[in-house]
Amino acid sequence: MTTSSAPGKIILFGEHAVVYGRPALAAPVTQVHADVDVSDSSRPGIWIDAPDVSLHAELNTLPSDHPIASVINNLFFLWRVSPFPNLAIRITSTIPVASGLGSGAAVTVALTRALASYLQHSMSDEEVNGFAYEIEKLHHGTPSGIDNTVVTYAQPVYFVKDQPIQIFHVGKPFTIVIADTGIAAPTRESVGDVRRLWMNDRSRWETIFDKIGEISFTARRAIEAGKPEVLGELMNENHTLLQKLTVSSPELDVLVGFARDAGALGAKLSGGGRGGNMIALVEPENAEAVSLSLMAASAKNTIITQIA
Ligand code: PMV
């Protein structure tokens, strides 16, 4: 049997603007992960068992655009695997789906690595990342590639679309509380809506993207200089710009407000928006209080994580 695991992720700054070439910062969240086991099967076929999404099926019975089927079929095509071996694939994940924590990319990366190792195909991180980006494109329209990159490398990244990955140095660790609205919101839809806005008035939205890009740039310098306390205000500014882009939601705004009232240094939505997760920068000793306050508001779950 071979096993592989990939973490979740948060976008610290720059979502949406990153689709239009501006920089964004993202970091892995190891408290949640997707795990894949691949083993021989005594039954003919490739049997997929993914209890979190109630999937128990043979590969050929899945639609060809099914996210898991497309990973297996595309890999086997690339590797010229013929005939397909009899396999049992078990996929589990603690990353909530469609919530901005990178669940799709994590399943793709873990599944790709588990199959590569099972079939003894060596794949570099760059190859895994490139393949995962192609899969993201099949399912998400016009992704920037930030999700697959941070999940593949499992390190904090300063990401600019179509440029080589830049791993940034964290001068002083800082603590983030992540809170889930519990509302599943497909990124494809918010990204599509932003595209429609942009098509109607490019100069107006390019100005907003520029401002977001400057925030990401400033945030990276603050993180590298060991001054994470500066990030709170930058998060608040980034959230206001995301509201202008129409990708926040009443539920996200409520949680952002509660986090700030409970003493967070700043807060914003994270990821595609409209639902999913928000993040708050906190002093470590205040993390528990902010987390409790978010749960008492309307959060379905919280995670306290350190960016280091
Ligand atoms: O997959 P999510 O919800 O974390 O969002 C990804 C971030 C976006 O900038 C909204 C889209 C993208 O492809 O970069």
XYZ file of N, CA, C and O and ligand atoms in Angstrom, residues 9 11 15-16 18-19 100 143-144 146-147 187 191 271-272, ligand 1:
74
model
N -5.047 24.905 3.056
C -4.314 26.173 2.923
C -5.249 27.350 3.202
O -6.475 27.220 3.118
N -5.514 31.645 2.164
C -4.927 32.793 1.471
C -4.893 33.932 2.482
O -5.920 34.302 3.052
N -6.433 37.270 -2.656
C -7.324 36.449 -3.481
C -8.078 37.322 -4.486
O -8.253 38.519 -4.285
N -8.501 36.722 -5.546
C -9.174 37.350 -6.688
C -8.234 38.239 -7.501
O -8.100 38.021 -8.705
N -5.217 38.030 -7.561
C -4.160 37.126 -8.040
C -4.514 36.514 -9.396
O -3.632 36.196 -10.197
N -5.812 36.411 -9.667
C -6.247 35.871 -10.970
C -5.850 36.845 -12.079
O -5.676 36.462 -13.232
N -12.808 27.447 0.713
C -11.619 28.303 0.632
C -10.388 27.715 1.284
O -9.375 28.392 1.401
N -8.442 29.476 -12.778
C -7.726 29.584 -11.502
C -6.364 30.229 -11.698
O -5.766 30.134 -12.765
N -5.879 30.883 -10.638
C -4.545 31.494 -10.729
C -3.445 30.452 -10.586
O -2.332 30.664 -11.042
N -2.712 29.372 -7.381
C -2.172 29.541 -6.022
C -2.496 28.336 -5.136
O -1.669 27.898 -4.350
N -3.710 27.771 -5.283
C -4.100 26.654 -4.409
C -3.174 25.457 -4.599
O -2.618 24.921 -3.638
N -15.849 28.400 -5.626
C -14.964 29.488 -6.059
C -15.238 29.887 -7.506
O -15.133 31.054 -7.868
N -15.393 33.779 -8.757
C -14.384 34.176 -9.744
C -15.080 34.615 -11.047
O -14.702 35.617 -11.663
N -9.961 33.219 0.552
C -10.353 32.316 -0.545
C -11.375 32.976 -1.445
O -11.432 34.207 -1.560
N -12.197 32.163 -2.054
C -13.147 32.665 -3.053
C -14.210 33.581 -2.468
O -14.737 34.465 -3.146
O -10.034 28.035 -3.801
P -10.265 29.197 -2.919
O -11.673 29.418 -2.552
O -9.300 29.278 -1.793
O -9.966 30.537 -3.787
C -8.871 30.684 -4.569
C -8.493 32.102 -4.673
C -9.036 32.907 -5.836
O -8.111 33.984 -5.975
C -10.406 33.453 -5.519
C -9.098 32.113 -7.127
C -7.751 31.734 -7.698
O -7.722 30.851 -8.543
O -6.727 32.326 -7.324
